[in-house]
Short mmCIF file of C-alpha atoms in Angstrom, two decimals:
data_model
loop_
_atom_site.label_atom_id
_atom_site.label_comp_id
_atom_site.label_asym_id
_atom_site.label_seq_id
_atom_site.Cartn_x
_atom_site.Cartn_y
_atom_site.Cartn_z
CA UNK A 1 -0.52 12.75 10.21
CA UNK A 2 2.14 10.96 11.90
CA UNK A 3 5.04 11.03 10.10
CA UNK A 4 7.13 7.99 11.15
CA UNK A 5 4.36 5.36 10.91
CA UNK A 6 1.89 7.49 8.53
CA UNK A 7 -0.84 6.74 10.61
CA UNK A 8 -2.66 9.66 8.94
CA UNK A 9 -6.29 10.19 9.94
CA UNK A 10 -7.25 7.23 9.88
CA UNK A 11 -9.09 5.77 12.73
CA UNK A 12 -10.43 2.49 13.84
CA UNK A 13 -13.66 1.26 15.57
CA UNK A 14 -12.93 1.83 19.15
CA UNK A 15 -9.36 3.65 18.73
CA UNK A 16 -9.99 6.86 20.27
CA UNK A 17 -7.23 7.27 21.87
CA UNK A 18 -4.75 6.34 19.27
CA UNK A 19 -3.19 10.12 18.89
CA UNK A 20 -1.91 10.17 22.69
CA UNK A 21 -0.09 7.14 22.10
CA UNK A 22 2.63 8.79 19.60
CA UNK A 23 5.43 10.48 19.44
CA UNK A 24 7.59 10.71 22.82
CA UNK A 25 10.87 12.33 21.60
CA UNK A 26 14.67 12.62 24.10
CA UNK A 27 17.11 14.32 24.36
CA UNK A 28 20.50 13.93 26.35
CA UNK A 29 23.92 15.45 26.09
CA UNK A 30 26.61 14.19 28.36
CA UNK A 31 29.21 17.07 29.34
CA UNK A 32 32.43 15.06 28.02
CA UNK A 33 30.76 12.02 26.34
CA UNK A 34 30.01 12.41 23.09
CA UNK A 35 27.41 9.15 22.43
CA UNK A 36 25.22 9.28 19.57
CA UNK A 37 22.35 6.51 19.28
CA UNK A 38 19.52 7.54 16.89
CA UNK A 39 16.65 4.65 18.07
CA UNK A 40 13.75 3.92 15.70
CA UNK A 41 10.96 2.09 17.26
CA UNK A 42 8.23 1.77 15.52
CA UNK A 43 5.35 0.08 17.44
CA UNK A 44 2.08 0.52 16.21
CA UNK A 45 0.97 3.23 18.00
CA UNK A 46 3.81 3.57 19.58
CA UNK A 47 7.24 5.24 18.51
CA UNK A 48 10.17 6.44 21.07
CA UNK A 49 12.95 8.71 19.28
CA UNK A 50 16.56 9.03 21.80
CA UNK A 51 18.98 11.03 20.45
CA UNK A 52 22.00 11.18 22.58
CA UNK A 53 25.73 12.49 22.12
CA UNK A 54 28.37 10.86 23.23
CA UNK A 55 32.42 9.73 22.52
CA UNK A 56 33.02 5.85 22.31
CA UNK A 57 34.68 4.06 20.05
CA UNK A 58 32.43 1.51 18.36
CA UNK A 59 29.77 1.13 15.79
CA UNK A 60 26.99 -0.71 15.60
CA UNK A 61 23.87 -1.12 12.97
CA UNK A 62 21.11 -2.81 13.98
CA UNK A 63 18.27 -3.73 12.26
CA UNK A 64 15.10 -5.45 13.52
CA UNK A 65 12.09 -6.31 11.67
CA UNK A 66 8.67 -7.73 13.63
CA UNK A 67 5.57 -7.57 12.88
CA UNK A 68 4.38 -4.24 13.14
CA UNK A 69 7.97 -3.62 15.52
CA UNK A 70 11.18 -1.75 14.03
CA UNK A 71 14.42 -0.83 15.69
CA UNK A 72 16.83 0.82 14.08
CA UNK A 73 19.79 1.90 16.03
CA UNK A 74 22.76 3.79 14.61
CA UNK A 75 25.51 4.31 17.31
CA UNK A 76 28.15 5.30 15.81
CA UNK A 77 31.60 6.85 18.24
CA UNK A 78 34.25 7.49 18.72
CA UNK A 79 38.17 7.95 17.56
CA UNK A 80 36.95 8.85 14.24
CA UNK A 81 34.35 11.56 13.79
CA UNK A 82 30.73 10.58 13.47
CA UNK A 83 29.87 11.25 9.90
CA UNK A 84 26.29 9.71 8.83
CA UNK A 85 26.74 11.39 5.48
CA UNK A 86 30.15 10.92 4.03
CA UNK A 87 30.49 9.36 1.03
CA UNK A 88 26.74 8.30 0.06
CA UNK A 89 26.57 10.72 -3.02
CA UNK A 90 27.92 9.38 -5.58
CA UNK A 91 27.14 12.79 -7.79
CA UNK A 92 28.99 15.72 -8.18
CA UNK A 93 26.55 19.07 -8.38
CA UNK A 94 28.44 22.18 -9.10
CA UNK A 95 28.61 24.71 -6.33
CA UNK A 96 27.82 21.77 -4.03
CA UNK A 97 29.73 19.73 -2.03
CA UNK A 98 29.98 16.14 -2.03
CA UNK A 99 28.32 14.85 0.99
CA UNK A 100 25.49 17.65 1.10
CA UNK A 101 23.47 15.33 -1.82
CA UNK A 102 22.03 11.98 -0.36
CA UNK A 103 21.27 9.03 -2.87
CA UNK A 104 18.10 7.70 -1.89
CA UNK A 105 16.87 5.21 -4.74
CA UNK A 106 13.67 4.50 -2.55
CA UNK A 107 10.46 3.46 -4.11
CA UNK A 108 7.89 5.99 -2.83
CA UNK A 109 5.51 2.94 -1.91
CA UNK A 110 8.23 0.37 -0.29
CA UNK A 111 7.01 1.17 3.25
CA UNK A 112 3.57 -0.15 2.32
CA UNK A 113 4.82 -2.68 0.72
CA UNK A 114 6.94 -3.86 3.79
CA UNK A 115 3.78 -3.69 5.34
CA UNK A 116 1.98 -5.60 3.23
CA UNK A 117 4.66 -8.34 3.41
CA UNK A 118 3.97 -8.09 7.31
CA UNK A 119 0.42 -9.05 6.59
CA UNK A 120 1.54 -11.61 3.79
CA UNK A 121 3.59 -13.74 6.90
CA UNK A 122 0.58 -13.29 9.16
CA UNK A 123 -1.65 -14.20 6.59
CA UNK A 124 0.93 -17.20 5.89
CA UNK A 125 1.47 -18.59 9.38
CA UNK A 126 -2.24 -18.55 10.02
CA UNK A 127 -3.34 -20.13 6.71
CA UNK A 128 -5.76 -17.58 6.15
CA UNK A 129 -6.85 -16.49 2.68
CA UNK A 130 -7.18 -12.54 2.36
CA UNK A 131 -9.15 -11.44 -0.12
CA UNK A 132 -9.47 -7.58 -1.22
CA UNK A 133 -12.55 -6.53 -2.68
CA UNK A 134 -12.15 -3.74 -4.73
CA UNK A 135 -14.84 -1.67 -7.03
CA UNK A 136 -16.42 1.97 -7.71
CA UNK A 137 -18.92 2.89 -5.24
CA UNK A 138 -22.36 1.17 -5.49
CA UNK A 139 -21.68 -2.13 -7.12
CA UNK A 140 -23.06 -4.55 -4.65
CA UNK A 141 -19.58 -5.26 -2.31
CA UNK A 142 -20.96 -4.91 0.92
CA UNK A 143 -24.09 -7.50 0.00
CA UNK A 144 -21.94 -9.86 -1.98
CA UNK A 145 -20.10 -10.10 1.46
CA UNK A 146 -23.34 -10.57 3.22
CA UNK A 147 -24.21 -12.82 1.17
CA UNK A 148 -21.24 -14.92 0.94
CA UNK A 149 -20.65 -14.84 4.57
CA UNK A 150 -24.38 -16.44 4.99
CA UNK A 151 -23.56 -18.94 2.76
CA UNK A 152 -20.03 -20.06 3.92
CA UNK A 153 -20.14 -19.33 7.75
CA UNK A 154 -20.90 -22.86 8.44
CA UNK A 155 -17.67 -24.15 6.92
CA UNK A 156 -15.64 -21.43 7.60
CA UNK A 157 -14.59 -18.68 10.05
CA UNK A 158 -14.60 -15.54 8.60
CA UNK A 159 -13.61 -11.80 9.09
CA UNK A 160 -14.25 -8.57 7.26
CA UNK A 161 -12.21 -5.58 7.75
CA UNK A 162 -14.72 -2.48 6.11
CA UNK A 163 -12.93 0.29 4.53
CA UNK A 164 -15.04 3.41 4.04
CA UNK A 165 -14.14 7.02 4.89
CA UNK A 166 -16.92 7.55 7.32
CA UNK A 167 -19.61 5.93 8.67
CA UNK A 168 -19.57 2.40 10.60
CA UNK A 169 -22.53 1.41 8.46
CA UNK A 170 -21.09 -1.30 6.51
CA UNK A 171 -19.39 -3.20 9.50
CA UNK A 172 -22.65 -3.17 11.50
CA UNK A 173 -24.11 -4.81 8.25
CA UNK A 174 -21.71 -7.55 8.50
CA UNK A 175 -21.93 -8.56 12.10
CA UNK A 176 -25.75 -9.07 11.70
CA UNK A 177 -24.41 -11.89 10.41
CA UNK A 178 -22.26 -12.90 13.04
CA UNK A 179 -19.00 -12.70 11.50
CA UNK A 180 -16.03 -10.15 12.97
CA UNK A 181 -16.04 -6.99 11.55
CA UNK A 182 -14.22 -4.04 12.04
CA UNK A 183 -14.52 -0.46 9.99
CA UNK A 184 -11.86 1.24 9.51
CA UNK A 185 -12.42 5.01 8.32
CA UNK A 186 -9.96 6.64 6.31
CA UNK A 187 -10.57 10.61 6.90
CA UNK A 188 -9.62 11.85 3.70
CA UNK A 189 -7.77 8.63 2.74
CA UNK A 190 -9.43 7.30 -0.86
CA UNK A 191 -8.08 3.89 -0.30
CA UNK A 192 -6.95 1.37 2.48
CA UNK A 193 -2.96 1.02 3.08
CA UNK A 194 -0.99 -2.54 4.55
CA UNK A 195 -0.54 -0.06 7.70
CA UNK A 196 -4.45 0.45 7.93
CA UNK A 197 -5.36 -3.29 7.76
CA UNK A 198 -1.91 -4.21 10.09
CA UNK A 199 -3.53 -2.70 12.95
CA UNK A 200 -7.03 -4.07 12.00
CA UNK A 201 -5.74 -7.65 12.14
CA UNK A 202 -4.23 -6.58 15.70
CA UNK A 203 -7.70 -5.85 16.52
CA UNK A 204 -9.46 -8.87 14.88
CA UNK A 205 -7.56 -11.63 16.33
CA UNK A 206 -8.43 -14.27 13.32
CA UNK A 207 -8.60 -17.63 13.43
CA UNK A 208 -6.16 -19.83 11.60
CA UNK A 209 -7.59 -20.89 8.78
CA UNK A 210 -9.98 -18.64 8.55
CA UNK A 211 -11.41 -16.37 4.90
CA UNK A 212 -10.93 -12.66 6.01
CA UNK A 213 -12.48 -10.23 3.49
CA UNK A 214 -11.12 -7.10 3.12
CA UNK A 215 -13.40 -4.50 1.96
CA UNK A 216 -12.16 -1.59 -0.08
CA UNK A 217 -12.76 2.21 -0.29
CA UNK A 218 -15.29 2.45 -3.17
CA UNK A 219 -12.82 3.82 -5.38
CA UNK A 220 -11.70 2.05 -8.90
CA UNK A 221 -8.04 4.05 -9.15
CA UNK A 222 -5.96 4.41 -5.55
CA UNK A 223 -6.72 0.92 -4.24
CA UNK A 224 -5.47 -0.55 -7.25
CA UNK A 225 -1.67 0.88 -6.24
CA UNK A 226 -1.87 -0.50 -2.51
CA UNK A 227 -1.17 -3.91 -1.68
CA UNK A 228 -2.44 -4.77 1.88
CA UNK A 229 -1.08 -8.28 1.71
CA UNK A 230 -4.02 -9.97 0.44
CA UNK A 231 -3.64 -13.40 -1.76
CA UNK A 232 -5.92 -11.97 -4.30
CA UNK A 233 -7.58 -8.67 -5.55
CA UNK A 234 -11.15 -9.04 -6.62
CA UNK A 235 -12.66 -6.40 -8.60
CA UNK A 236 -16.40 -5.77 -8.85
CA UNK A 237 -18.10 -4.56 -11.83
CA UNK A 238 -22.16 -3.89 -11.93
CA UNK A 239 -24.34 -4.30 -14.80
CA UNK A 240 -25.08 -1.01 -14.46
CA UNK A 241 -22.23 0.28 -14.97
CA UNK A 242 -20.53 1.13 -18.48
CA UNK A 243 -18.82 -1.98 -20.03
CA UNK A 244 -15.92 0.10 -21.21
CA UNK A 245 -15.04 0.40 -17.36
CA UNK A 246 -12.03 -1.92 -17.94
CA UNK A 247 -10.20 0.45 -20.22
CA UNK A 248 -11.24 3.21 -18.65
CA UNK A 249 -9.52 2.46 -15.08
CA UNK A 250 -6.97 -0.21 -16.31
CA UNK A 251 -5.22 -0.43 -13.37
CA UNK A 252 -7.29 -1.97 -10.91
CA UNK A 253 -8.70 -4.59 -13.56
CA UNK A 254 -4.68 -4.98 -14.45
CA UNK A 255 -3.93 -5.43 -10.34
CA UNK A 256 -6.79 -7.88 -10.13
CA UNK A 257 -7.10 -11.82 -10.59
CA UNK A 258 -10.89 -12.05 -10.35
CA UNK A 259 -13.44 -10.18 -12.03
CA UNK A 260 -16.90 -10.54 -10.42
CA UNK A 261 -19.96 -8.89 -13.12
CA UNK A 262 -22.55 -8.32 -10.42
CA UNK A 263 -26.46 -7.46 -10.85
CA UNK A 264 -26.45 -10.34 -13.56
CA UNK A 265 -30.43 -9.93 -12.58
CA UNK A 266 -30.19 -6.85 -14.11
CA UNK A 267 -29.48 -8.16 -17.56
CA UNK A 268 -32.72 -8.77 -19.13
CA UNK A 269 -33.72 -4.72 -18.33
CA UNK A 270 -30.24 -3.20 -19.31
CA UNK A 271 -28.37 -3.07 -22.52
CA UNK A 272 -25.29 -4.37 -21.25
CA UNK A 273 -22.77 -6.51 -23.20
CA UNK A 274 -21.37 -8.93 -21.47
CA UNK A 275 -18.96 -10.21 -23.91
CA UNK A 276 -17.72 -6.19 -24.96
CA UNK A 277 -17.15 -6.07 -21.40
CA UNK A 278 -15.00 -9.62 -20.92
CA UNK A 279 -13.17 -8.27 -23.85
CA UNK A 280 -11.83 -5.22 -22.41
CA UNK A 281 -11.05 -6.39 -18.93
CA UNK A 282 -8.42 -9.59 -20.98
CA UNK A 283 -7.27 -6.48 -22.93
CA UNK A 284 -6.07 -5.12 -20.09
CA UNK A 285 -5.04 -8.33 -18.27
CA UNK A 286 -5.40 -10.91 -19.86
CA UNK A 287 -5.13 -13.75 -17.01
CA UNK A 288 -8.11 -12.08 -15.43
CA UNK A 289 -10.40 -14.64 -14.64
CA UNK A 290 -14.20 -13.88 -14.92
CA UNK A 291 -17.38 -14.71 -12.97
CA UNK A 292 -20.76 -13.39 -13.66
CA UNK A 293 -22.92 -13.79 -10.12
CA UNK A 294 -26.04 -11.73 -9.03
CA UNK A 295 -25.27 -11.25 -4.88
CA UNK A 296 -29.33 -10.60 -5.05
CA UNK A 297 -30.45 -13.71 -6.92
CA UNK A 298 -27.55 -15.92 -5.89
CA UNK A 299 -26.41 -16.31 -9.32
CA UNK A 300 -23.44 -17.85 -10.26
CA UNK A 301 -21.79 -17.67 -6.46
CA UNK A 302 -21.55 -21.70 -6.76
CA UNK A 303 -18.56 -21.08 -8.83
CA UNK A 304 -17.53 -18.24 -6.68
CA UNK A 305 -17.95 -19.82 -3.72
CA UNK A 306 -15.40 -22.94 -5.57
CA UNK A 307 -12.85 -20.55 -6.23
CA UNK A 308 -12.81 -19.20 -2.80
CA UNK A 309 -12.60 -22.90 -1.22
CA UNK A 310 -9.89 -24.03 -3.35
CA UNK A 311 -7.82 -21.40 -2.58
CA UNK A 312 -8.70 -21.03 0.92
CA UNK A 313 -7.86 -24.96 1.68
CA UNK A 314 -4.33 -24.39 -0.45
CA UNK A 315 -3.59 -21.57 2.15
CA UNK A 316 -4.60 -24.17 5.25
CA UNK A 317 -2.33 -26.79 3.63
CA UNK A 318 0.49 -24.69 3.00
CA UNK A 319 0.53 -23.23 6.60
CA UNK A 320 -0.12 -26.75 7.92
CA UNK A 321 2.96 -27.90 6.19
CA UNK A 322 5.08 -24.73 7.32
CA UNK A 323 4.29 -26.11 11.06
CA UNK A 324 5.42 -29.71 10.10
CA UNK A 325 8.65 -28.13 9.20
CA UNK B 1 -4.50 9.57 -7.74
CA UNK B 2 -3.87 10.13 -4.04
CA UNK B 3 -0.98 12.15 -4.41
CA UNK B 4 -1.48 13.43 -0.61
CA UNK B 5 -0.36 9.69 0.66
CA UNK B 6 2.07 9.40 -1.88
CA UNK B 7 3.64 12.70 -0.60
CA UNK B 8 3.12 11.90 2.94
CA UNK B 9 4.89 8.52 2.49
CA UNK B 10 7.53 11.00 0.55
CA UNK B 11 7.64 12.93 3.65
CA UNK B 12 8.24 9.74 6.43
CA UNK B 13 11.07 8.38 4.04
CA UNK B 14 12.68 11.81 4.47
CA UNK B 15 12.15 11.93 8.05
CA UNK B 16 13.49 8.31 7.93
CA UNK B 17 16.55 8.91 6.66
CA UNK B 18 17.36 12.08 8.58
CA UNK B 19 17.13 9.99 11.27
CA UNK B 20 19.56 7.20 9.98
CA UNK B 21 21.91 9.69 8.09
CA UNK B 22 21.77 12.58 10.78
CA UNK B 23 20.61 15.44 8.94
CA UNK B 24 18.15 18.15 10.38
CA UNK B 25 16.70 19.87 7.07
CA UNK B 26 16.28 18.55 3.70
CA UNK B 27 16.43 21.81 1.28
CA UNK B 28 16.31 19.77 -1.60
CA UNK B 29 13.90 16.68 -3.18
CA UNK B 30 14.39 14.96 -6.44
CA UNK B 31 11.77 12.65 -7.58
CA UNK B 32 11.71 10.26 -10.13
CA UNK B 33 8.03 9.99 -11.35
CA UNK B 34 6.68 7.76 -14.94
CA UNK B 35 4.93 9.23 -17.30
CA UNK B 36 2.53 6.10 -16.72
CA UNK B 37 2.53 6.09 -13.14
CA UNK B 38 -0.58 7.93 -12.50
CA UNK B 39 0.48 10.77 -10.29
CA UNK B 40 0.03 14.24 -11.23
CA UNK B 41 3.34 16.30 -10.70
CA UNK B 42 1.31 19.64 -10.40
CA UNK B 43 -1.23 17.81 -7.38
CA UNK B 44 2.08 16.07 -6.00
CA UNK B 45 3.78 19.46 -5.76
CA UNK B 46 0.70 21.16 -4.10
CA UNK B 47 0.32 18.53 -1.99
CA UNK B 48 4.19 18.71 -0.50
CA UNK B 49 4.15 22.25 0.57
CA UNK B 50 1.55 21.38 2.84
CA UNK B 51 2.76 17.23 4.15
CA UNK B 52 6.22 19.37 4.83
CA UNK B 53 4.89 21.55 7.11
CA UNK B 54 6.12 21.25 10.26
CA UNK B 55 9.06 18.84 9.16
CA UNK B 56 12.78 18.61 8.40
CA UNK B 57 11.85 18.98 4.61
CA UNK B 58 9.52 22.85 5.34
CA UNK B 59 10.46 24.85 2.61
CA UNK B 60 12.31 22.70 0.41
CA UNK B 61 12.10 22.57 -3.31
CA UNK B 62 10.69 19.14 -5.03
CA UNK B 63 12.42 18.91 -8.28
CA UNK B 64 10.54 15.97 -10.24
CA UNK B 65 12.11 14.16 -12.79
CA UNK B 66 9.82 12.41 -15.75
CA UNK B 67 10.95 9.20 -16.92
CA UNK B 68 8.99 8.55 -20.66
CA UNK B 69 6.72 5.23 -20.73
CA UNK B 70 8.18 2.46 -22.68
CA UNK B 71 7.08 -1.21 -23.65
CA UNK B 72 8.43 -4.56 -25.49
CA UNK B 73 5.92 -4.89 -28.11
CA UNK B 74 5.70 -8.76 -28.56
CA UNK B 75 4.40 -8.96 -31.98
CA UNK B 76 7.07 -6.10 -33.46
CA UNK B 77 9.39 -8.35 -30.95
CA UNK B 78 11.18 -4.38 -30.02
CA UNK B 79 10.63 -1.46 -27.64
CA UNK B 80 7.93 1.24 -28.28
CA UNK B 81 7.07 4.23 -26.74
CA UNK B 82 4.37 3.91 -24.28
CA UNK B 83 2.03 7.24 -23.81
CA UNK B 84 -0.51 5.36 -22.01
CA UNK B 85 0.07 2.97 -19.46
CA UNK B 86 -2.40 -0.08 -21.10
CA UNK B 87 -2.39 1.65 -24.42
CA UNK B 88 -1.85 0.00 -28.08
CA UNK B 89 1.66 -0.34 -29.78
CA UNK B 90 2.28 2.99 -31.83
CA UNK B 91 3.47 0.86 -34.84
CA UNK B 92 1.37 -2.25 -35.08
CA UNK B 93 -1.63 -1.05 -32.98
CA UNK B 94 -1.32 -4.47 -30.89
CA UNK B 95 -2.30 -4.62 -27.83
CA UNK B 96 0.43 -7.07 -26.51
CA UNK B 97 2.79 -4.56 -25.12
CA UNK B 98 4.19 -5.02 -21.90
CA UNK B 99 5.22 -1.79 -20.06
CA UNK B 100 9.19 -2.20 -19.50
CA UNK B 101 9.49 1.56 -17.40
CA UNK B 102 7.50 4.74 -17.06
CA UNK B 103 5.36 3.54 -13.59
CA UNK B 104 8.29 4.29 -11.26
CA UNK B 105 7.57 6.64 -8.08
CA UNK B 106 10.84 6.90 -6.47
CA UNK B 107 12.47 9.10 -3.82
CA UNK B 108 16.00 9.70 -5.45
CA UNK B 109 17.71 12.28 -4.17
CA UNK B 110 18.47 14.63 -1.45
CA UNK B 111 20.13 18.05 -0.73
CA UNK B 112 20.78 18.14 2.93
CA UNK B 113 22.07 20.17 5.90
#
């Protein structure tokens, strides 16, 4: 894994050569100069670390935040001694000294979450809806995408980012349809991070105003934690699956704002109940709106297909009035 | 639930802020993890003495600190104790309890050389 950008093993279509492009580290000492820079660039795919010493007298902080593009620089010089640590504790440990304990306070998920915002902005600027399609394995994602795509690419451009752990498979089903795809496989990863789908979208090149449809590790617990920026989560839930799902794994049907109950053509043969079902998903969130579509039969994707529109011609508007100023 | 990229995204904060704060080892890691937060301390500690490998933080001891799940119960209109993170109110047995803490994953912390 790299550790600065936590590019982990993930790897996209086409990236082979993505580990050769990390980590170039320096390091200088001048004899009587005593300069100190500590550079943080953080490219995608891409990171430079300088350390150097040296003896000026100024101080500088710099912070810079791109997309997908992070400086920091701490020079710090000078008459007074360089001290990065003094004073941040504000603890006392016995046997310890003072500046030895570093106050972090950081939320263990803020880095995807400043990625996320990074995709939130591109998302934004481009009037693009995201949508991130979440479920357990085998519910019917990848042909409710097919499906949908067939049905909306006339009005719309649309992309798919696939997340899977191996296997192209999925992507190759969604370009027979002759919208972008790209799969992203996540090694050992059980769910797709803002980081992951950042470098997709580098990759993709959408169109402005366009749907993109994220596709999410079949998984009903990790996903649930990871915002990649989209507008909306939409869960799946199959027929064939146990109605109690809901409580069982609360937080993804918590995290969502659209349920879709898939395989509805699987109602007559199944014992199923639908209502049980509706009931524990509003137990656990109770603004969780519900649809009940069959991606086989075309069931009930009229109204899916509404919600999508609505929401993707708010995003076009919104950006449209972002350029007007 | 994927406690490895929780602990790896432990690990790049650290390596973060060794950079910014100029330290070279971190010997020490306190974490403050909810009760409702869905990470296992036992996976999240197996998992770190592997991420660290090869780091500033090899070697160092994760202390984790458990912070109890609490709610506002809006029917008793007061705070209950949450054990489960969508669970019912212990004294009504309502359901319309909003989680006030207990889902934090946080990096608070660090002893450093």
């Amino acid at each position: 894994m790299c550790t600065v950008c936590g590019c982990g093993t993930a790897t996209l279509e086409g990236d082979k050569a993505h580990g050769d492009k990390h980590g170039h580290s320096h390091s200088h000492a001048h004899g009587d100069h005593d300069h100190s820079h500590a550079h943080d660039h953080d490219h995608h795919h891409h990171d430079h670390d300088h350390d150097h010493d040296h003896g000026h007298g100024h101080s500088h902080d710099h912070d810079h935040d791109h997309h997908h593009h992070d400086h920091d620089h701490a020079h710090g010089a000078g008459g007074e001694a360089l001290d990065y640590g003094a004073g941040l504790a504000g603890v006392h440990v016995p046997g310890l000294s003072q500046e030895r304990i570093v106050q972090i306070e950081r939320d263990i998920l803020s880095k995807n979450r400043s990625y996320a915002e990074e995709n939130r902005g591109y998302f934004a600027r481009k009037g693009v809806l995201a949508l991130n399609f979440v479920s357990s394995p085998g519910s019917g994602k990848t042909s409710l995408l097919v499906r949908a795509i067939n049905d909306l690419k006339d009005k719309h451009a649309i992309a798919v980012v696939e997340g899977d752990q191996q296997t192209s498979n999925d992507a190759e089903r969604i370009r027979a349809t002759g919208a972008k795809a790209i799969q992203v496989n996540t090694g050992k990863g059980c769910h797709l991070d803002a980081h992951m789908v950042g470098h997709a979208l580098e990759t993709l090149d959408i169109a402005d105003n366009s749907l993109l449809f994220v596709e999410n590790v079949g998984n009903l617990v990790c996903p649930a934690a990871f915002d990649l920026g989209e507008a909306h989560k939409v869960v799946l839930l199959s027929t064939t699956e146990g109605e109690d799902k809901p409580s069982k794994y609360p937080d993804m049907f918590a995290a969502a704002d659209l349920m879709l109950l898939n395989k509805s053509d699987l109602l007559p043969h199944l014992d199923f109940d639908t209502d049980a079902c509706i009931a524990h998903a509003l137990r656990v969130n109770p603004n969780l709106q519900t649809l009940i579509v069959s991606a086989k039969t075309g069931e009930g994707l009229a109204a899916f297909y509404a919600w999508v529109e609505a929401r993707s011609d708010l995003a076009r508007r919104k950006a449209e009035a972002r350029k007007a100023g | 639930m994927h406690e490895m990229s929780l602990t790896e995204s432990v690990v790049e904060i650290l390596c973060e802020e060794g950079r910014r704060q100029g330290f070279a080892r971190v010997k020490t890691v306190w974490l403050e993890i909810g009760a409702l937060s869905g990470v296992e301390p036992g996976a999240m500690e197996f998992c770190f003495d592997v991420v660290t490998r090869g780091t500033l933080a090899e070697g160092a001891r994760l202390e984790i600190v458990r912070t109890p799940g609490q709610g506002w119960c809006l029917d008793c209109e007061k705070s209950v104790a949450l054990s489960e993170r969508f669970g019912a109110c212990p004294e009504c047995g309502g359901y319309k309890v909003q989680m006030t803490s207990g889902d934090e994953m946080r990096v608070k912390e660090l002893e450093v050389e």
